[in-house]
CSV table of C-alpha atoms in Angstrom, one decimal:
chain,number,residue,atom,x,y,z
D,1,MET,CA,115.7,115.4,110.3
D,2,LYS,CA,113.2,115.8,107.5
D,3,LYS,CA,112.3,112.9,105.3
D,4,VAL,CA,112.3,112.2,101.6
D,5,ILE,CA,108.9,111.2,100.3
D,6,SER,CA,108.7,109.0,97.2
D,7,ALA,CA,105.6,109.0,95.0
D,8,SER,CA,106.2,106.4,93.8
D,9,ARG,CA,108.4,103.4,92.8
D,10,ARG,CA,105.4,101.0,93.1
D,11,THR,CA,103.0,102.5,90.7
D,12,ASP,CA,102.4,105.7,88.6
D,13,LEU,CA,100.6,107.9,91.1
D,14,VAL,CA,100.9,111.0,89.0
D,15,ALA,CA,99.4,109.5,85.8
D,16,PHE,CA,96.7,107.3,87.2
D,17,PHE,CA,96.0,108.1,90.9
D,18,THR,CA,96.1,111.9,90.5
D,19,GLY,CA,93.1,112.6,92.8
D,20,TRP,CA,94.3,110.3,95.5
D,21,LEU,CA,97.8,111.8,95.5
D,22,ALA,CA,96.4,115.4,95.5
D,23,SER,CA,94.1,114.5,98.4
D,24,VAL,CA,96.8,113.0,100.7
D,25,LEU,CA,99.1,115.9,100.0
D,26,GLN,CA,96.4,118.4,100.8
D,27,LYS,CA,95.4,116.4,104.0
D,28,LYS,CA,99.2,116.2,104.8
D,29,LYS,CA,99.0,112.5,105.6
D,30,ALA,CA,98.5,109.2,103.8
D,31,LEU,CA,97.5,105.7,104.8
D,32,VAL,CA,99.6,103.3,102.7
D,33,ILE,CA,99.3,99.6,102.0
D,34,GLY,CA,102.9,98.4,102.0
D,35,PRO,CA,104.3,95.3,100.0
D,36,SER,CA,103.5,93.0,103.0
D,37,ASN,CA,99.9,94.3,103.1
D,38,LYS,CA,100.7,96.2,106.3
D,39,ILE,CA,99.0,99.6,106.5
D,40,TYR,CA,101.2,102.5,107.7
D,41,GLU,CA,100.5,106.2,108.1
D,42,VAL,CA,102.9,108.7,106.5
D,43,ASP,CA,103.3,112.3,107.7
D,44,LEU,CA,103.2,114.6,104.7
D,45,GLU,CA,103.3,117.9,106.6
D,46,PRO,CA,105.5,120.1,104.3
D,47,ASN,CA,107.5,121.3,107.2
D,48,ASN,CA,108.6,117.7,107.8
D,49,VAL,CA,109.4,116.9,104.2
D,50,HIS,CA,112.8,117.5,102.8
D,51,THR,CA,112.0,116.6,99.2
D,52,LEU,CA,109.0,115.2,97.4
D,53,VAL,CA,110.3,112.8,94.7
D,54,LEU,CA,107.7,112.2,91.9
D,55,TRP,CA,108.1,109.3,89.5
D,56,SER,CA,106.0,109.0,86.2
D,57,LYS,CA,105.9,108.1,82.6
D,58,ASN,CA,103.4,111.0,82.0
D,59,PHE,CA,103.5,114.2,84.0
D,60,SER,CA,100.7,115.9,82.1
D,61,PRO,CA,98.1,115.5,84.9
D,62,LEU,CA,100.4,117.3,87.2
D,63,LEU,CA,101.3,120.0,84.7
D,64,GLU,CA,97.6,120.5,83.9
D,65,ASN,CA,96.8,120.7,87.6
D,66,LYS,CA,94.3,117.9,87.3
D,67,GLU,CA,92.5,117.3,90.6
D,68,GLY,CA,94.5,120.2,92.0
D,69,LEU,CA,97.7,118.2,92.0
D,70,LEU,CA,99.9,121.0,90.9
D,71,ASN,CA,98.6,123.2,93.8
D,72,ALA,CA,99.2,120.4,96.2
D,73,VAL,CA,102.9,119.7,95.2
D,74,LYS,CA,103.7,123.4,95.3
D,75,GLN,CA,103.5,123.3,99.2
D,76,TYR,CA,106.8,121.5,99.2
D,77,GLU,CA,110.1,123.2,99.4
D,78,GLN,CA,111.9,120.9,97.0
D,79,LEU,CA,110.5,118.7,94.2
D,80,TYR,CA,112.6,116.1,92.4
D,81,PHE,CA,111.4,114.3,89.3
D,82,HIS,CA,112.1,110.9,87.8
D,83,PHE,CA,110.8,110.9,84.2
D,84,SER,CA,110.8,107.5,82.4
D,85,ILE,CA,111.1,107.9,78.6
D,86,THR,CA,112.0,104.7,76.8
D,87,GLY,CA,110.8,105.6,73.3
D,88,GLU,CA,108.3,102.7,73.3
D,89,GLY,CA,105.2,104.6,74.5
D,90,GLY,CA,102.0,103.5,72.7
D,91,SER,CA,103.6,100.3,71.4
D,92,LEU,CA,103.0,96.7,72.4
D,93,ILE,CA,105.7,97.1,75.0
D,94,GLU,CA,104.1,100.1,76.8
D,95,PRO,CA,100.5,100.2,75.4
D,96,GLY,CA,99.2,102.7,78.1
D,97,VAL,CA,102.1,105.1,77.9
D,98,PRO,CA,101.9,108.3,75.7
D,99,PRO,CA,104.1,108.4,72.6
D,100,PRO,CA,107.6,109.8,73.1
D,101,GLU,CA,106.9,113.0,71.3
D,102,PHE,CA,104.3,113.8,73.8
D,103,THR,CA,106.4,113.0,76.9
D,104,VAL,CA,109.4,114.9,75.6
D,105,SER,CA,107.2,118.0,75.1
D,106,GLN,CA,106.6,117.9,78.9
D,107,LEU,CA,110.3,118.5,79.7
D,108,ASP,CA,110.3,122.3,79.4
D,109,PRO,CA,107.3,122.9,81.8
D,110,LEU,CA,108.7,120.3,84.2
D,111,ILE,CA,112.0,122.1,84.3
D,112,LYS,CA,110.2,125.3,85.1
D,113,LEU,CA,108.3,123.6,87.9
D,114,ALA,CA,111.4,122.0,89.3
D,115,GLY,CA,113.3,125.3,89.3
D,116,SER,CA,116.4,123.6,87.7
D,117,PRO,CA,117.2,120.9,85.2
D,118,GLU,CA,119.4,119.4,88.0
D,119,ARG,CA,116.2,118.4,89.8
D,120,ILE,CA,115.0,116.1,86.9
D,121,SER,CA,116.5,112.7,86.2
D,122,VAL,CA,115.4,110.9,83.0
D,123,ARG,CA,115.1,107.2,83.1
D,124,PHE,CA,115.9,105.4,79.9
D,125,ASP,CA,114.8,102.3,81.6
D,126,PRO,CA,114.6,99.6,80.6
D,127,VAL,CA,116.7,98.9,77.6
D,128,ILE,CA,114.7,96.1,76.0
D,129,PHE,CA,115.2,93.6,73.1
D,130,TRP,CA,112.6,91.4,71.3
D,131,TYR,CA,112.0,89.6,68.1
D,132,GLU,CA,109.3,90.4,65.5
D,133,GLU,CA,109.2,87.8,62.7
D,134,ASN,CA,112.7,86.7,63.4
D,135,ILE,CA,114.0,90.3,63.3
D,136,LYS,CA,115.7,91.6,66.5
D,137,LYS,CA,114.2,94.9,67.7
D,138,THR,CA,115.4,97.3,70.5
D,139,ASN,CA,114.7,100.7,71.9
D,140,LEU,CA,118.5,101.1,72.5
D,141,TYR,CA,119.1,103.4,69.5
D,142,PHE,CA,116.3,105.8,70.6
D,143,PHE,CA,118.9,107.0,73.2
D,144,GLU,CA,120.7,109.0,70.6
D,145,LYS,CA,117.6,111.1,69.8
D,146,LEU,CA,116.6,111.4,73.5
D,147,SER,CA,120.1,112.5,74.6
D,148,GLY,CA,120.0,115.3,72.1
D,149,GLU,CA,116.6,116.5,73.5
D,150,LEU,CA,117.9,116.3,77.0
D,151,SER,CA,121.3,118.0,76.3
D,152,SER,CA,119.6,120.9,74.6
D,153,ARG,CA,117.7,121.6,77.8
D,154,GLY,CA,120.5,121.3,80.2
D,155,LEU,CA,119.4,117.9,81.5
D,156,GLN,CA,122.4,115.8,82.4
D,157,ARG,CA,121.3,112.9,84.6
D,158,VAL,CA,120.1,109.7,83.0
D,159,GLN,CA,119.5,106.3,84.6
D,160,PHE,CA,119.2,103.1,82.7
D,161,SER,CA,119.1,99.3,83.2
D,162,PHE,CA,118.5,96.3,81.0
D,163,ALA,CA,115.1,94.7,81.3
D,164,GLN,CA,115.0,92.0,83.9
D,165,TRP,CA,112.5,89.2,83.1
D,166,TYR,CA,111.0,88.2,86.4
D,167,ARG,CA,108.5,85.3,86.5
D,168,LYS,CA,105.5,87.6,86.4
D,169,ALA,CA,106.9,89.6,83.4
D,170,ARG,CA,107.7,86.3,81.6
D,171,ALA,CA,104.2,85.1,82.1
D,172,ARG,CA,102.8,88.4,80.7
D,173,ALA,CA,105.0,88.2,77.7
D,174,GLU,CA,103.9,84.7,77.0
D,175,ARG,CA,100.2,85.7,77.2
D,176,ARG,CA,100.8,88.6,74.8
D,177,ARG,CA,103.0,86.4,72.5
D,178,PHE,CA,105.8,88.9,73.0
D,179,ASN,CA,109.0,87.2,72.0
D,180,PHE,CA,111.5,89.0,74.3
D,181,TYR,CA,115.3,88.5,74.0
D,182,ASP,CA,117.6,88.7,77.0
D,183,PRO,CA,121.1,89.2,75.7
D,184,PRO,CA,124.1,87.6,77.4
D,185,VAL,CA,126.2,89.8,79.6
D,186,GLU,CA,129.0,90.1,77.0
D,187,GLU,CA,126.5,91.6,74.5
D,188,LYS,CA,125.1,93.9,77.1
D,189,PHE,CA,128.6,95.3,77.7
D,190,GLU,CA,128.7,96.2,74.1
D,191,TYR,CA,125.4,98.0,74.3
D,192,THR,CA,126.5,99.8,77.5
D,193,LEU,CA,129.6,101.0,75.7
D,194,TYR,CA,127.4,102.4,72.9
D,195,LEU,CA,125.3,104.3,75.5
D,196,SER,CA,128.4,105.6,77.2
D,197,GLU,CA,129.8,107.0,73.9
D,198,ILE,CA,126.5,108.8,73.1
D,199,ALA,CA,126.3,110.2,76.6
D,200,ALA,CA,129.8,111.5,76.4
D,201,GLN,CA,129.0,113.3,73.1
D,202,LYS,CA,126.0,115.0,74.7
D,203,SER,CA,127.6,115.7,78.2
D,204,ILE,CA,125.1,113.3,79.8
D,205,GLN,CA,125.9,111.7,83.1
D,206,LEU,CA,124.9,108.0,82.8
D,207,TYR,CA,124.0,105.8,85.7
D,208,VAL,CA,123.1,102.1,85.7
D,209,CYS,CA,120.3,101.1,88.1
D,210,SER,CA,121.0,98.0,90.3
D,211,GLN,CA,123.1,96.3,87.7
D,212,ASP,CA,126.6,97.3,89.0
D,213,ILE,CA,128.5,95.0,86.6
D,214,TYR,CA,127.9,97.5,83.8
D,215,SER,CA,129.5,100.3,85.9
D,216,ASN,CA,132.8,98.8,84.8
D,217,VAL,CA,132.4,100.5,81.5
D,218,ALA,CA,134.0,103.9,81.3
D,219,GLY,CA,131.6,106.7,81.9
D,220,ILE,CA,129.0,104.6,83.7
D,221,ASN,CA,128.3,105.1,87.4
D,222,PRO,CA,126.2,102.9,89.8
D,223,SER,CA,122.9,104.7,90.4
D,224,ALA,CA,121.3,106.1,93.5
D,225,CYS,CA,117.9,107.2,92.2
D,226,ILE,CA,117.1,108.7,95.5
D,227,ASP,CA,120.4,110.3,96.4
D,228,GLY,CA,120.4,112.0,99.8
D,229,TYR,CA,123.8,113.7,99.1
D,230,LEU,CA,122.4,115.2,95.8
D,231,LEU,CA,119.1,116.2,97.4
D,232,GLU,CA,120.9,118.0,100.2
D,233,LYS,CA,123.1,119.8,97.7
D,234,LEU,CA,120.1,120.9,95.6
D,235,HIS,CA,117.9,121.9,98.5
D,236,PRO,CA,117.1,125.6,98.5
D,237,GLY,CA,118.2,125.8,102.2
D,238,LYS,CA,120.9,123.1,101.9
D,239,GLU,CA,119.0,121.3,104.8
D,240,PRO,CA,120.5,117.9,105.8
D,241,VAL,CA,118.8,114.7,105.0
D,242,SER,CA,119.5,111.0,105.6
D,243,THR,CA,122.3,109.5,103.5
D,244,LYS,CA,121.9,106.0,104.9
D,245,LYS,CA,121.3,103.2,102.5
D,246,ASP,CA,117.6,102.3,102.1
D,247,LYS,CA,117.6,98.7,103.4
D,248,SER,CA,114.2,98.0,101.9
D,249,GLN,CA,115.7,98.1,98.4
D,250,ARG,CA,117.7,95.5,96.4
D,251,ARG,CA,121.2,94.8,97.3
D,252,GLU,CA,122.8,96.7,94.4
D,253,CYS,CA,120.4,99.6,94.9
D,254,ARG,CA,122.4,102.7,96.1
D,255,CYS,CA,119.3,104.7,97.1
D,256,THR,CA,119.3,106.5,100.4
D,257,GLU,CA,116.4,106.4,102.8
D,258,SER,CA,112.9,107.5,101.7
D,259,VAL,CA,109.3,106.8,102.5
D,260,ASP,CA,107.2,105.5,99.6
D,261,ILE,CA,103.5,106.3,99.6
D,262,GLY,CA,102.5,104.2,96.7
D,263,SER,CA,101.0,100.7,96.8
D,264,TYR,CA,101.2,97.7,94.5
D,265,LYS,CA,97.4,97.5,95.1
D,266,GLN,CA,97.1,100.7,92.9
D,267,SER,CA,97.4,98.7,89.7
D,268,CYS,CA,99.0,100.7,86.9
D,269,PRO,CA,97.2,100.8,83.5
D,270,HIS,CA,100.4,101.6,81.6
D,271,ALA,CA,100.4,97.8,81.2
D,272,CYS,CA,104.2,97.6,80.4
D,273,VAL,CA,105.1,94.1,79.3
D,274,TYR,CA,108.3,94.0,81.4
D,275,CYS,CA,106.7,95.3,84.6
D,276,TYR,CA,107.6,93.5,87.8
D,277,ALA,CA,104.8,94.9,90.0
D,278,SER,CA,102.6,92.2,91.6
D,279,GLY,CA,99.4,94.1,90.8
D,280,ALA,CA,100.2,94.9,87.1
D,281,THR,CA,98.1,93.5,84.3
């Protein structure tokens, strides 16, 4: 059975490691340093790959064929895109991410490349709250504008989660004097209901990522960001693929099996304040 290749949950290969990604795809194999520092080889022969899943906050290097990346990905029968757009690009929260107007402008050419809006999932992730001079701020309400942009293009699938403040992210926030606010569960339920209502108005399918408690809100489903059932349905040849749970992911993660070719050693210059990656700045 062919495999799903993920590029990558661990870092933004498309935006910052374009040459490396293009090179391994052209060579049809990659040596990857895993989370435990173990090196493993991944077969990238197109005939053995069911779907190439690309994750990024900025797909412009791909769309511009930087380092030949566009040519390299076109070898694969099916491409699937996870596009993170939080509305905070260029801010203190995501200083290395382009502004939202620029990222939204990439949607049309990305749909053309994917061959269908069904092969693109937008990640409004994370939903984040903070204080500036005792005034509570959030990106939550950007979702109304974003959902309109998505709906007008036939994009229907959106993942979200609330920022989780792991120890490394807390330390980074303290260094930057970023006064984050982590709302209690009851408050997050109210925000989830707001997202659900907006999504319903725009015919958006909303999925919560690894925070199953919020799927109790009407209109919210638990997310499988890599969903073997969906990828098989969308595949041009309807080829079968693994639908087994990916045991390497968190307990509440519904993702099916894939092989990730990114490494936490490839430190991401997006420098997002909430990032959990061990190599992030």
